[in-house]
Amino acid sequence: MAKYSKKAGEKVEKAMHEMKEGKLKSGTGKKVTSKKQAVAIGLSEAREAGAKVPKKKS
């Protein structure tokens, strides 16, 4: 299991909360319904904020 920073965990938690409320949007502006996609968005936001998150697998 990868170790994520506390800040990364908070970003993912916020993204999941928004997804459950129906407010989370993907890059194209469509509503996000997948838990996996919500987690990915949260980790991406954490990366941009400079949190300790492992690199994306390409």
Coordinates of C-alpha atoms in Angstrom, one line a residue:
M1 CA 0.0 0.0 0.0
A2 CA 1.3 3.4 -1.0
K3 CA 1.8 6.0 1.7
Y4 CA 0.1 9.3 1.0
S5 CA 0.5 12.5 2.9
K6 CA -2.2 13.9 5.2
K7 CA -2.9 16.7 2.7
A8 CA -3.4 14.1 -0.1
G9 CA -5.9 12.2 2.1
E10 CA -7.8 15.4 2.7
K11 CA -8.0 16.2 -1.0
V12 CA -9.3 12.7 -1.8
E13 CA -11.9 13.0 1.0
K14 CA -13.1 16.3 -0.3
A15 CA -13.4 14.9 -3.9
M16 CA -15.3 11.9 -2.6
H17 CA -17.7 14.2 -0.6
E18 CA -18.3 16.4 -3.7
M19 CA -18.9 13.2 -5.9
K20 CA -21.5 12.0 -3.4
E21 CA -23.2 15.4 -3.5
G22 CA -23.2 15.3 -7.3
K23 CA -21.0 18.5 -7.5
L24 CA -17.7 16.9 -8.7
K25 CA -17.0 17.5 -12.4
S26 CA -14.4 15.9 -14.6
G27 CA -12.1 17.9 -16.9
T28 CA -14.7 17.9 -19.7
G29 CA -17.3 19.3 -17.3
K30 CA -19.3 16.0 -17.0
K31 CA -20.6 14.8 -13.6
V32 CA -18.3 12.2 -12.0
T33 CA -20.1 9.1 -10.7
S34 CA -17.2 6.6 -10.3
K35 CA -15.4 6.3 -7.0
K36 CA -12.1 5.5 -8.8
Q37 CA -12.4 8.7 -10.8
A38 CA -13.1 10.7 -7.7
V39 CA -10.0 9.3 -6.0
A40 CA -7.9 10.0 -9.1
I41 CA -9.1 13.6 -9.2
G42 CA -8.3 14.0 -5.5
L43 CA -4.8 12.7 -6.0
S44 CA -4.3 14.9 -9.0
E45 CA -5.3 18.0 -7.0
A46 CA -3.0 16.9 -4.2
R47 CA -0.1 16.6 -6.7
E48 CA -0.8 20.1 -8.0
A49 CA -0.8 21.4 -4.4
G50 CA 2.6 19.8 -3.8
A51 CA 1.5 17.0 -1.5
K52 CA 3.5 13.7 -1.2
V53 CA 1.8 11.5 -3.8
P54 CA 3.5 8.8 -5.8
K55 CA 3.8 9.5 -9.6
K56 CA 1.1 8.5 -12.0
K57 CA 1.5 5.1 -13.7
S58 CA 1.7 5.7 -17.5

